[in-house]
Coordinates of C-alpha atoms in Angstrom, one line a residue:
X727 CA -24.4 30.5 23.7
X728 CA -26.1 31.5 26.9
X729 CA -22.9 33.0 28.2
X730 CA -22.5 34.9 25.0
X731 CA -26.0 36.2 25.2
X732 CA -25.2 37.7 28.7
X733 CA -22.3 39.7 27.4
X734 CA -23.0 43.5 27.3
X735 CA -20.1 44.3 24.9
X736 CA -19.0 41.2 23.1
X737 CA -15.6 41.3 21.4
X738 CA -14.8 40.0 18.0
X739 CA -13.1 37.0 19.6
X740 CA -16.3 36.4 21.6
X741 CA -18.3 36.4 18.4
X742 CA -15.8 33.9 16.8
X743 CA -16.3 31.4 19.6
X744 CA -20.1 31.9 19.7
X745 CA -20.1 31.3 16.0
X746 CA -18.2 28.1 16.5
X747 CA -20.8 27.0 19.1
X748 CA -23.6 27.7 16.6
X749 CA -21.8 25.6 14.0
X750 CA -21.3 22.7 16.4
X751 CA -25.0 22.6 17.3
X752 CA -26.1 22.5 13.7
X753 CA -27.0 26.2 13.0
X754 CA -24.6 27.1 10.2
X755 CA -26.6 30.1 8.8
X756 CA -26.5 31.9 12.2
X757 CA -22.9 30.9 12.6
X758 CA -22.0 32.4 9.2
X759 CA -23.5 35.8 10.2
X760 CA -21.7 35.9 13.5
X761 CA -18.4 34.7 12.1
X762 CA -18.6 37.2 9.2
X763 CA -19.1 40.0 11.7
X764 CA -16.2 38.7 13.8
X765 CA -13.9 38.7 10.8
X766 CA -15.0 42.2 9.7
X767 CA -14.2 43.5 13.2
X768 CA -10.6 42.3 12.9
X769 CA -10.6 38.7 14.3
X770 CA -8.7 37.2 11.5
X771 CA -8.7 33.6 12.8
X772 CA -12.5 33.6 12.5
X773 CA -11.9 32.9 8.8
X774 CA -11.0 29.3 9.8
X775 CA -14.5 28.6 11.2
X776 CA -16.1 30.7 8.4
X777 CA -14.4 28.5 5.8
X778 CA -15.9 25.4 7.6
X779 CA -19.3 27.0 7.5
X780 CA -19.1 27.6 3.8
X781 CA -17.9 24.0 3.2
X782 CA -20.8 22.6 5.2
X783 CA -23.3 24.8 3.3
X784 CA -22.0 23.4 0.0
X785 CA -19.8 26.3 -1.0
X786 CA -16.3 24.7 -0.6
X787 CA -14.6 27.0 -3.1
X788 CA -15.8 30.1 -1.2
X789 CA -14.4 28.3 2.0
X790 CA -11.0 27.9 0.3
X791 CA -10.9 31.5 -0.8
X792 CA -11.7 32.6 2.8
X793 CA -8.8 30.5 4.2
X794 CA -6.4 32.0 1.6
X795 CA -7.0 35.4 3.1
X796 CA -5.1 34.3 6.2
X797 CA -1.5 35.1 6.8
X798 CA -0.4 31.8 8.5
X799 CA 2.7 33.3 10.0
X800 CA 0.6 35.7 12.0
X801 CA -1.5 33.0 13.6
X802 CA -0.9 31.3 16.9
X803 CA 0.3 27.7 16.7
X804 CA -3.1 26.6 17.8
X805 CA -4.9 28.5 15.1
X806 CA -2.3 27.7 12.5
X807 CA -3.0 24.0 13.2
X808 CA -6.8 24.6 12.9
X809 CA -6.2 26.4 9.6
X810 CA -4.2 23.5 8.2
X811 CA -6.8 21.0 9.4
X812 CA -9.6 23.0 7.5
X813 CA -7.4 23.3 4.4
X814 CA -6.7 19.5 4.5
X815 CA -10.5 18.8 4.8
X816 CA -11.1 21.2 1.9
X817 CA -8.4 19.5 -0.2
X818 CA -10.1 16.2 0.5
X819 CA -13.5 17.5 -0.6
X820 CA -11.9 18.5 -3.9
X821 CA -10.4 15.0 -4.3
X822 CA -6.8 16.0 -3.8
X823 CA -5.7 13.3 -1.4
X824 CA -2.0 14.1 -1.5
X825 CA -2.7 17.8 -0.8
X826 CA -5.0 16.8 2.1
X827 CA -2.4 14.4 3.5
X828 CA 0.3 17.1 3.5
X829 CA -1.9 19.8 5.1
X830 CA -3.2 17.4 7.7
X831 CA 0.3 16.2 8.7
X832 CA 1.3 19.9 9.1
X833 CA -1.7 20.3 11.3
X834 CA -0.7 17.3 13.3
X835 CA 2.9 18.5 13.8
X836 CA 1.7 21.9 14.8
X837 CA -0.8 20.5 17.3
X838 CA 1.9 18.5 19.1
X839 CA 3.7 21.8 19.7
X840 CA 0.8 23.3 21.6
X841 CA -0.3 22.8 25.2
X842 CA -3.7 22.0 23.9
X843 CA -2.8 19.0 21.7
X844 CA -5.5 16.9 23.4
X845 CA -8.1 19.2 21.9
X846 CA -6.7 19.1 18.4
X847 CA -5.2 15.6 17.8
X848 CA -8.5 13.6 17.9
X849 CA -10.0 15.7 15.1
X850 CA -6.8 15.8 13.0
X851 CA -6.1 12.1 13.6
X852 CA -9.6 11.1 12.5
X853 CA -9.4 13.0 9.2
X854 CA -5.8 12.0 8.6
X855 CA -6.7 8.4 9.3
X856 CA -9.5 8.5 6.7
X857 CA -7.1 10.1 4.1
X858 CA -4.5 7.5 4.8
X859 CA -7.1 4.8 4.4
X860 CA -8.3 6.3 1.1
X861 CA -4.7 6.0 -0.1
X862 CA -4.5 2.4 1.1
X863 CA -1.9 3.4 3.8
X864 CA -3.7 1.5 6.6
X865 CA -0.6 1.0 8.8
X866 CA 0.2 4.7 8.6
X867 CA -3.4 5.5 9.4
X868 CA -3.2 3.3 12.5
X869 CA -0.2 5.2 13.8
X870 CA -2.1 8.5 13.8
X871 CA -5.4 7.0 15.0
X872 CA -3.8 5.1 17.9
X873 CA -2.0 8.2 19.2
X874 CA -5.2 10.3 18.8
X875 CA -7.2 7.7 20.8
X876 CA -5.2 8.6 23.9
X877 CA -6.9 12.1 23.9
X878 CA -10.4 11.2 22.6
X879 CA -13.7 10.9 24.4
X880 CA -17.3 10.7 23.5
X881 CA -18.2 10.8 19.8
X882 CA -14.6 11.4 18.7
X883 CA -13.5 8.2 20.5
X884 CA -16.2 6.2 18.7
X885 CA -15.1 7.7 15.3
X886 CA -11.5 6.9 15.9
X887 CA -12.3 3.3 17.0
X888 CA -14.2 3.0 13.8
X889 CA -11.3 4.1 11.7
X890 CA -8.9 1.8 13.6
X891 CA -11.2 -1.2 13.0
X892 CA -11.5 -0.4 9.4
X893 CA -7.7 -0.3 9.1
X894 CA -7.4 -3.7 10.7
X895 CA -10.0 -5.0 8.3
X896 CA -8.2 -3.7 5.2
X897 CA -5.0 -5.2 6.5
X898 CA -6.6 -8.6 6.8
X899 CA -6.2 -8.5 10.6
X900 CA -9.8 -9.6 11.2
X901 CA -9.6 -10.6 14.8
X902 CA -8.1 -7.3 15.8
X903 CA -10.8 -5.5 13.8
X904 CA -13.5 -7.5 15.5
X905 CA -12.0 -6.7 19.0
X906 CA -11.8 -3.0 18.1
X907 CA -15.5 -2.9 16.9
X908 CA -16.6 -4.7 20.1
X909 CA -14.8 -2.1 22.2
X910 CA -16.8 0.6 20.4
X911 CA -20.0 -1.1 21.5
X912 CA -23.5 -0.9 20.0
X913 CA -24.3 2.7 19.6
X914 CA -27.0 4.9 18.0
X915 CA -27.0 8.4 16.7
X916 CA -24.0 10.2 15.2
X917 CA -21.1 7.9 14.3
X918 CA -23.3 4.8 14.4
X919 CA -23.9 4.5 10.6
X920 CA -20.2 4.6 9.8
X921 CA -19.4 2.0 12.5
X922 CA -22.1 -0.2 11.2
X923 CA -20.8 0.2 7.6
X924 CA -17.3 -0.9 8.6
X925 CA -18.6 -3.8 10.7
X926 CA -20.5 -4.9 7.6
X927 CA -17.3 -4.7 5.5
X928 CA -15.6 -7.0 8.0
X929 CA -18.4 -9.5 7.8
X930 CA -18.4 -9.4 4.0
X931 CA -14.6 -10.0 3.8
X932 CA -15.0 -12.9 6.2
X933 CA -17.6 -14.5 4.0
X934 CA -20.5 -13.8 6.5
X935 CA -22.8 -12.5 3.8
X936 CA -26.1 -12.5 5.6
X937 CA -24.6 -10.7 8.6
X938 CA -23.1 -8.2 6.1
X939 CA -26.4 -7.6 4.5
X940 CA -28.1 -6.9 7.8
X941 CA -25.4 -4.5 8.9
X942 CA -25.3 -2.7 5.5
X943 CA -29.1 -2.3 5.6
X944 CA -29.0 -0.9 9.2
X945 CA -26.2 1.5 8.3
X946 CA -28.1 2.8 5.3
X947 CA -31.2 3.4 7.3
X948 CA -29.5 5.2 10.1
X949 CA -27.4 7.3 7.7
X950 CA -30.6 8.4 5.9
X951 CA -32.1 9.5 9.3
X952 CA -29.0 11.5 10.1
X953 CA -28.7 12.9 6.5
X954 CA -25.2 11.3 6.1
X955 CA -25.3 11.0 2.4
X956 CA -21.8 9.6 1.9
X957 CA -22.3 6.8 4.4
X958 CA -25.8 6.0 3.1
X959 CA -24.5 5.7 -0.4
X960 CA -21.5 3.5 0.6
X961 CA -23.8 1.2 2.6
X962 CA -26.2 0.9 -0.4
X963 CA -23.3 0.0 -2.6
X964 CA -22.2 -2.6 0.0
X965 CA -25.7 -4.1 -0.4
X966 CA -25.2 -4.1 -4.2
X967 CA -21.9 -6.0 -3.9
X968 CA -23.2 -8.6 -1.5
X969 CA -26.5 -9.2 -3.4
X970 CA -24.4 -9.6 -6.6
X971 CA -22.3 -12.2 -4.9
X972 CA -25.4 -14.1 -3.9
X973 CA -27.0 -13.8 -7.4
X974 CA -29.8 -11.6 -6.1
X975 CA -29.7 -9.1 -8.9
X976 CA -33.1 -7.5 -8.4
X977 CA -32.3 -6.6 -4.9
X978 CA -28.9 -5.3 -6.1
X979 CA -30.6 -3.2 -8.7
X980 CA -32.9 -1.6 -6.1
X981 CA -29.9 -0.8 -3.8
X982 CA -28.0 0.7 -6.8
X983 CA -31.0 2.9 -7.6
X984 CA -31.0 4.3 -4.1
X985 CA -27.2 4.9 -4.2
X986 CA -27.3 6.6 -7.6
X987 CA -29.9 9.1 -6.4
X988 CA -27.7 10.5 -3.7
X989 CA -25.5 13.6 -4.1
X990 CA -21.9 12.4 -3.2
X991 CA -18.3 13.4 -3.9
X992 CA -16.4 12.1 -6.9
X993 CA -14.8 9.3 -4.9
X994 CA -18.1 7.8 -4.0
X995 CA -19.6 8.6 -7.4
X996 CA -16.9 6.5 -9.0
X997 CA -17.7 3.7 -6.6
X998 CA -21.3 3.8 -7.9
X999 CA -19.9 3.2 -11.4
X1000 CA -17.9 0.2 -10.2
X1001 CA -20.9 -1.4 -8.6
X1002 CA -23.1 -0.6 -11.6
X1003 CA -20.6 -2.4 -13.8
X1004 CA -20.5 -5.3 -11.4
X1005 CA -24.3 -5.7 -11.6
X1006 CA -24.3 -5.3 -15.4
X1007 CA -21.6 -8.0 -15.6
X1008 CA -23.7 -10.3 -13.3
X1009 CA -26.6 -9.8 -15.7
X1010 CA -24.4 -10.7 -18.7
X1011 CA -24.4 -7.2 -20.3
X1012 CA -21.4 -6.6 -22.5
X1013 CA -21.6 -2.9 -21.8
X1014 CA -20.3 -3.7 -18.3
X1015 CA -16.8 -3.5 -19.8
X1016 CA -17.3 0.1 -20.8
X1017 CA -18.7 1.1 -17.4
X1018 CA -15.9 -0.7 -15.5
X1019 CA -13.2 0.8 -17.8
X1020 CA -14.6 4.3 -16.9
X1021 CA -14.6 3.5 -13.2
X1022 CA -11.0 2.3 -13.5
X1023 CA -10.0 5.5 -15.2
X1024 CA -11.8 7.7 -12.6
X1025 CA -10.1 5.9 -9.7
X1026 CA -6.8 6.3 -11.4
X1027 CA -7.3 10.1 -11.8
X1028 CA -8.3 10.4 -8.2
X1029 CA -5.2 8.4 -7.1
X1030 CA -7.5 5.9 -5.3
X1031 CA -5.3 2.8 -5.8
X1032 CA -7.4 0.5 -3.6
X1033 CA -10.6 1.2 -5.6
X1034 CA -8.6 1.2 -8.8
X1035 CA -7.5 -2.4 -8.0
X1036 CA -11.0 -3.4 -7.3
X1037 CA -12.2 -2.0 -10.6
X1038 CA -9.4 -3.8 -12.4
X1039 CA -10.5 -7.1 -10.8
X1040 CA -14.1 -6.6 -11.9
X1041 CA -12.9 -5.6 -15.4
X1042 CA -10.9 -8.8 -15.5
X1043 CA -14.0 -10.8 -14.4
X1044 CA -16.0 -9.2 -17.3
X1045 CA -13.3 -10.0 -19.8
X1046 CA -13.2 -13.6 -18.7
X1047 CA -17.0 -13.8 -18.9
X1048 CA -16.8 -12.7 -22.5
X1049 CA -13.8 -14.8 -23.3
X1050 CA -11.3 -12.0 -23.9
X1051 CA -8.3 -13.6 -22.3
X1052 CA -5.6 -11.1 -23.4
X1053 CA -7.6 -8.1 -22.0
X1054 CA -8.3 -10.1 -18.8
X1055 CA -4.6 -10.6 -18.3
X1056 CA -4.0 -6.8 -18.9
X1057 CA -6.7 -6.0 -16.3
X1058 CA -5.1 -8.4 -13.8
X1059 CA -1.7 -6.7 -14.4
X1060 CA -3.4 -3.4 -13.6
X1061 CA -4.7 -4.8 -10.3
X1062 CA -1.1 -5.9 -9.4
X1063 CA 0.2 -2.5 -10.2
X1064 CA -2.4 -1.0 -7.9
X1065 CA -1.4 -3.4 -5.2
X1066 CA 2.3 -2.3 -5.6
X1067 CA 1.2 1.3 -5.3
X1068 CA -0.4 0.4 -1.9
X1069 CA 2.9 -1.0 -0.7
X1070 CA 1.6 -4.5 -1.1
X1071 CA -1.5 -4.1 1.1
X1072 CA -3.9 -7.1 0.9
X1073 CA -7.0 -4.9 0.7
X1074 CA -7.3 -5.4 -3.1
X1075 CA -7.3 -9.2 -2.8
X1076 CA -10.2 -9.0 -0.4
X1077 CA -12.4 -8.1 -3.3
X1078 CA -11.6 -11.5 -4.9
X1079 CA -14.7 -12.9 -3.2
X1080 CA -16.8 -10.8 -5.7
X1081 CA -15.0 -12.1 -8.8
X1082 CA -15.2 -15.9 -8.8
X1083 CA -13.9 -16.4 -12.3
X1084 CA -10.8 -14.3 -11.5
X1085 CA -10.3 -16.3 -8.3
X1086 CA -10.5 -19.6 -10.1
X1087 CA -8.2 -18.3 -12.8
X1088 CA -5.6 -17.3 -10.3
X1089 CA -5.9 -20.6 -8.4
X1090 CA -5.3 -22.5 -11.6
X1091 CA -2.0 -20.8 -12.3
X1092 CA 1.1 -22.9 -11.6
X1093 CA 2.9 -20.0 -9.9
X1094 CA 0.7 -18.2 -7.4
X1095 CA 0.8 -14.4 -7.8
X1096 CA 0.7 -11.8 -5.1
X1097 CA -3.1 -11.2 -5.1
X1098 CA -3.7 -14.9 -4.6
X1099 CA -1.1 -15.1 -1.9
X1100 CA -2.8 -12.1 -0.2
X1101 CA -6.1 -13.9 -0.5
X1102 CA -4.9 -17.0 1.1
X1103 CA -3.1 -15.1 3.9
X1104 CA -6.4 -13.4 4.8
X1105 CA -8.5 -16.6 5.1
X1106 CA -9.4 -17.6 8.6
X1107 CA -7.7 -21.0 8.1
X1108 CA -4.3 -19.9 7.0
X1109 CA -2.1 -22.1 4.8
X1110 CA 1.4 -23.0 5.6
X1111 CA 4.2 -20.7 4.4
X1112 CA 7.3 -22.0 2.5
X1113 CA 10.0 -19.4 2.7
X1114 CA 13.0 -19.7 0.3
X1115 CA 16.1 -17.8 1.2
X1116 CA 18.5 -17.3 -1.7
X1117 CA 20.3 -14.1 -0.8
X1118 CA 23.6 -14.6 1.0
X1119 CA 23.0 -18.3 1.4
X1120 CA 20.4 -21.0 1.0
X1121 CA 17.6 -21.9 3.5
X1122 CA 14.2 -23.5 3.2
X1123 CA 11.6 -23.1 6.0
X1124 CA 8.0 -24.2 6.5
X1125 CA 6.2 -22.1 9.0
X1126 CA 9.6 -21.0 10.4
X1127 CA 11.0 -24.6 10.7
X1128 CA 14.1 -25.3 8.7
X1129 CA 14.0 -28.2 6.3
X1130 CA 17.0 -29.8 4.7
X1131 CA 17.1 -32.2 1.7
X1132 CA 19.5 -35.1 1.6
X1133 CA 20.7 -34.1 -1.8
X1134 CA 22.7 -30.9 -2.2
X1135 CA 20.7 -28.1 -0.5
X1136 CA 22.2 -25.5 -2.8
X1137 CA 21.4 -27.4 -6.1
X1138 CA 18.0 -28.4 -4.9
X1139 CA 17.1 -24.9 -4.1
X1140 CA 18.5 -23.7 -7.4
X1141 CA 16.3 -26.1 -9.2
X1142 CA 13.2 -25.0 -7.2
X1143 CA 13.9 -21.3 -7.7
X1144 CA 14.6 -21.8 -11.4
X1145 CA 11.2 -23.4 -12.0
X1146 CA 9.5 -20.8 -9.9
X1147 CA 11.0 -18.0 -12.0
X1148 CA 10.8 -20.0 -15.3
X1149 CA 7.7 -22.3 -15.1
X1150 CA 6.9 -24.9 -17.7
X1151 CA 10.4 -25.8 -18.8
X1152 CA 11.4 -29.0 -20.6
X1153 CA 13.9 -31.4 -19.1
X1154 CA 16.4 -30.4 -21.7
X1155 CA 16.0 -26.7 -20.8
X1156 CA 16.3 -27.5 -17.1
X1157 CA 19.4 -29.7 -17.4
X1158 CA 21.1 -27.0 -19.6
X1159 CA 20.4 -24.3 -17.1
X1160 CA 21.0 -26.1 -13.8
X1161 CA 23.9 -28.5 -14.4
X1162 CA 27.3 -27.4 -15.5
X1163 CA 29.3 -29.6 -17.9
X1164 CA 31.1 -31.6 -15.2
X1165 CA 27.7 -33.0 -14.1
X1166 CA 26.4 -33.5 -17.7
X1167 CA 26.8 -37.4 -17.6
X1168 CA 24.7 -37.8 -14.5
X1169 CA 22.5 -34.7 -14.8
X1170 CA 19.3 -36.6 -15.4
X1171 CA 19.9 -38.8 -12.3
X1172 CA 20.6 -35.7 -10.1
X1173 CA 17.5 -33.9 -11.5
X1174 CA 15.1 -36.7 -10.6
X1175 CA 16.8 -37.3 -7.2
X1176 CA 16.2 -33.6 -6.3
X1177 CA 12.6 -33.7 -7.5
X1178 CA 12.0 -36.7 -5.2
X1179 CA 13.9 -35.1 -2.2
X1180 CA 12.0 -31.8 -2.5
X1181 CA 8.6 -33.6 -2.5
X1182 CA 9.7 -35.6 0.6
X1183 CA 10.9 -32.7 2.7
X1184 CA 8.1 -30.2 1.9
X1185 CA 4.7 -31.8 2.1
X1186 CA 2.5 -30.5 -0.7
X1187 CA 5.4 -29.4 -2.9
X1188 CA 5.9 -31.3 -6.2
X1189 CA 7.6 -30.7 -9.6
X1190 CA 5.1 -32.5 -11.8
X1191 CA 5.6 -33.4 -15.5
X1192 CA 3.0 -32.4 -18.1
X1193 CA 3.0 -35.1 -20.8
X1194 CA 1.2 -32.8 -23.2
X1195 CA 3.7 -30.0 -23.1
X1196 CA 6.6 -32.2 -22.0
X1197 CA 7.4 -29.6 -19.3
X1198 CA 7.9 -29.4 -15.6
X1199 CA 6.6 -26.8 -13.1
X1200 CA 6.4 -26.2 -9.4
X1201 CA 3.0 -27.1 -7.8
X1202 CA 2.1 -26.3 -4.2
X1203 CA -1.1 -27.4 -2.3
X1204 CA -2.3 -25.5 0.7
X1205 CA 0.9 -23.5 0.9
X1206 CA 2.1 -19.9 0.3
X1207 CA 5.5 -19.6 -1.3
X1208 CA 7.7 -16.6 -0.4
X1209 CA 10.9 -16.1 -2.4
X1210 CA 13.2 -13.4 -1.0
X1211 CA 14.5 -12.5 -4.4
X1212 CA 11.0 -11.8 -5.6
X1213 CA 10.2 -9.7 -2.5
X1214 CA 13.4 -7.7 -2.9
X1215 CA 12.7 -6.9 -6.6
X1216 CA 9.2 -5.7 -5.7
X1217 CA 10.6 -3.3 -3.1
X1218 CA 13.2 -2.0 -5.4
X1219 CA 10.9 -1.0 -8.3
X1220 CA 10.1 2.6 -7.7
X1221 CA 11.7 2.6 -4.3
X1222 CA 12.3 5.8 -2.3
X1223 CA 14.5 6.2 0.8
X1224 CA 12.2 4.2 3.2
X1225 CA 11.7 1.3 0.8
X1226 CA 15.4 1.3 -0.1
X1227 CA 16.4 1.0 3.5
X1228 CA 14.2 -2.1 3.7
X1229 CA 15.8 -3.4 0.5
X1230 CA 19.3 -3.0 2.1
X1231 CA 18.1 -4.9 5.1
X1232 CA 16.8 -7.7 3.0
X1233 CA 19.9 -7.9 0.8
X1234 CA 22.2 -10.0 3.0
X1235 CA 24.4 -11.2 0.2
X1236 CA 24.5 -12.3 -3.5
X1237 CA 21.8 -14.4 -5.0
X1238 CA 22.6 -18.2 -4.7
X1239 CA 26.3 -17.4 -3.9
X1240 CA 27.5 -21.0 -4.3
X1241 CA 26.3 -21.3 -7.9
X1242 CA 28.0 -19.9 -11.0
X1243 CA 25.5 -21.3 -13.6
X1244 CA 24.7 -18.7 -16.4
X1245 CA 21.1 -18.1 -15.3
X1246 CA 22.1 -17.5 -11.7
X1247 CA 24.9 -15.1 -12.6
X1248 CA 22.5 -13.2 -14.9
X1249 CA 19.9 -13.0 -12.1
X1250 CA 22.5 -12.0 -9.6
X1251 CA 23.8 -9.3 -11.9
X1252 CA 20.3 -8.0 -12.4
X1253 CA 19.4 -7.6 -8.8
X1254 CA 22.8 -6.0 -8.0
X1255 CA 22.2 -3.6 -10.8
X1256 CA 18.8 -2.7 -9.5
X1257 CA 20.2 -2.2 -6.0
X1258 CA 23.0 0.1 -7.3
X1259 CA 20.8 2.0 -9.8
X1260 CA 18.2 2.7 -7.2
X1261 CA 20.7 3.5 -4.5
X1262 CA 22.7 5.9 -6.8
X1263 CA 19.5 7.9 -7.5
X1264 CA 18.8 8.3 -3.8
X1265 CA 22.5 9.0 -3.0
X1266 CA 22.6 11.7 -5.6
X1267 CA 19.4 13.3 -4.2
X1268 CA 20.6 13.2 -0.6
X1269 CA 24.0 14.7 -1.6
X1270 CA 22.3 17.5 -3.6
X1271 CA 20.1 18.2 -0.6
X1272 CA 23.1 18.5 1.7
X1273 CA 22.2 15.3 3.7
X1274 CA 25.9 14.2 3.9
X1275 CA 25.6 11.9 6.9
X1276 CA 22.7 10.0 5.1
X1277 CA 24.7 9.9 1.9
X1278 CA 27.8 8.5 3.6
X1279 CA 25.7 5.9 5.5
X1280 CA 23.9 4.7 2.3
X1281 CA 27.1 4.7 0.3
X1282 CA 29.0 2.5 2.8
X1283 CA 26.1 0.0 2.7
X1284 CA 25.9 0.1 -1.1
X1285 CA 29.5 -0.7 -1.4
X1286 CA 28.8 -4.0 0.3
X1287 CA 26.8 -4.8 -2.9
X1288 CA 29.2 -3.4 -5.4
X1289 CA 32.5 -2.2 -3.8
X1290 CA 34.1 -1.1 -7.2
X1291 CA 31.3 1.2 -8.3
X1292 CA 32.9 4.5 -9.4
X1293 CA 29.7 6.6 -8.7
X1294 CA 29.1 5.3 -5.2
X1295 CA 32.8 5.8 -4.2
X1296 CA 32.9 9.3 -5.6
X1297 CA 29.7 10.4 -3.7
X1298 CA 31.1 8.8 -0.5
X1299 CA 34.3 10.9 -0.8
X1300 CA 32.5 14.1 -1.6
X1301 CA 30.0 13.7 1.3
X1302 CA 32.9 12.8 3.6
X1303 CA 34.8 16.0 2.7
X1304 CA 31.8 18.2 3.2
X1305 CA 30.8 16.6 6.5
X1306 CA 34.1 15.7 8.1
X1307 CA 36.7 17.7 6.3
X1308 CA 39.5 17.3 3.8
X1309 CA 41.8 15.1 6.0
X1310 CA 39.2 12.4 6.7
X1311 CA 38.1 12.6 3.0
X1312 CA 41.8 12.1 1.9
X1313 CA 42.0 8.9 4.0
X1314 CA 38.8 7.6 2.5
X1315 CA 40.1 8.4 -1.0
X1316 CA 43.3 6.5 -0.4
X1317 CA 41.4 3.5 0.9
X1318 CA 39.2 3.5 -2.2
X1319 CA 42.2 3.9 -4.5
X1320 CA 44.0 1.0 -2.8
X1321 CA 40.9 -1.2 -3.3
X1322 CA 40.8 -0.4 -7.0
X1323 CA 44.5 -1.0 -7.5
X1324 CA 44.4 -4.3 -5.7
X1325 CA 41.3 -5.7 -7.4
X1326 CA 41.3 -3.9 -10.8
X1327 CA 44.9 -2.9 -11.3
X1328 CA 44.1 0.7 -12.3
X1329 CA 42.1 3.7 -11.1
X1330 CA 38.9 4.9 -12.8
X1331 CA 39.1 8.4 -14.3
X1332 CA 37.2 10.1 -11.4
X1333 CA 39.7 8.8 -8.9
X1334 CA 43.0 9.5 -10.8
X1335 CA 43.1 13.1 -9.6
X1336 CA 40.9 15.1 -7.3
X1337 CA 41.0 18.4 -5.5
X1338 CA 42.1 16.5 -2.4
X1339 CA 45.5 15.7 -4.0

């Protein structure tokens, strides 16, 4: 500002940068006057900083209107990137995470095209990291933050280290989170309250409750001194959560009162409702169900799937407390849906520490579900992992080491998988499903032999018999069970291109290929249908968008799953013609026709005559 003061005839551009300096030193009212004058004098990019001023003064809508006066195509790449950054922050302030994400990624891409990317990427990467975290995309956040760290220094470096540590925490990578926070050091002043908050979250998730309380308290105090209302509120809500876990409801109520008095965005406000419901439930108030239901609805509307999952867990805890089992199961299903929306991130399961009845309920189930598996995987003492390969062949491994039963590997695995997918089956049901007629005489002997062999080769795995229900189930102790079929199905439901490519990698052949029992054939048909249905949707979309190379590549891979699918073959031929010409397409057509004649004996309607003939 001293240099600006010495100017005899300051230009509109000089006024813009002087206004930015005033904004950076905490003098927004003076900055507004200078930036307004700069804009009136014809420096259009000053609208970017003026929008920032309006947002900081609590007039975000006026800031958005100011940004919308810009013609982006007339801006330099540098200013275009700044405008997208401010628009993304504005979208975030209004709760539009998807819009914020899109704008910030545009800002990032533009920044990488300038010679001054080092000045832009730290700020963009920081905001984009927070947006990705809010959506539960912690791995994606790390990608941006890690690259931005290369250009950061000072406060921005601290802020980026904080986001990186928070991402590691949410992913259950506690040791990496701890190392990242240690690298940030013990700091005071700007940036410190947020760092303390995320260190407290790490301590809470590791079960170090007293350390978490001290860090949350320190974060809230420093945030109050720096007028950082969002961080202060989040830290107070952290105190509510931990005090509730410890049964210290009076202290929790005090922290909740502090948090409720703060003016915060909708995202944090909904989190206040969640912790209020948690405290009410801890006090035995039936009205907690209504409060938690409202919080769940608000998180859903804001597309905050992580917090939506947390709310669903607390709602399930409340229903279990008041013996509403069906409603509790529905709430748990909602938590699993939220986990799927986060691409199976373990961050929702970390909240299980706060819902002991839900945790006990999940641990009592005969077939562990994903949230419990996530919980086990995030514990410091990690259990063993039993992996069951059923696609393209059969293989059992424990912590990566292959195990082989003396009895038939294929049949033993089929029995194990059948009971994992169909728990609590009677002996008669099992024998009818697993053993074909030729084994009927000795089926009971084979069944008990396989039960015994599986228990011997995998320590902690049993197929116990329940005398009351007269049924069998799979039981594992201190072990996570990973079934490739289950993982593949999870990926396929709602899959887009990225997920579908992962599914294609995982699908290395038919389900239990050596078995032809009815239930296996039905399951095999189902997964193949899922692969083809999902793939055809993506193929059609890529073809319509003119992405012929992608269409051909995916079609060739899909034909490994179902070589005689008329739709896949037709799209392959069309994409080939458009990309490589009629001659190559005609060769492809003849190859396809030959396959149909050899294996089916006739051609489907779409291949009987085409424009290539």
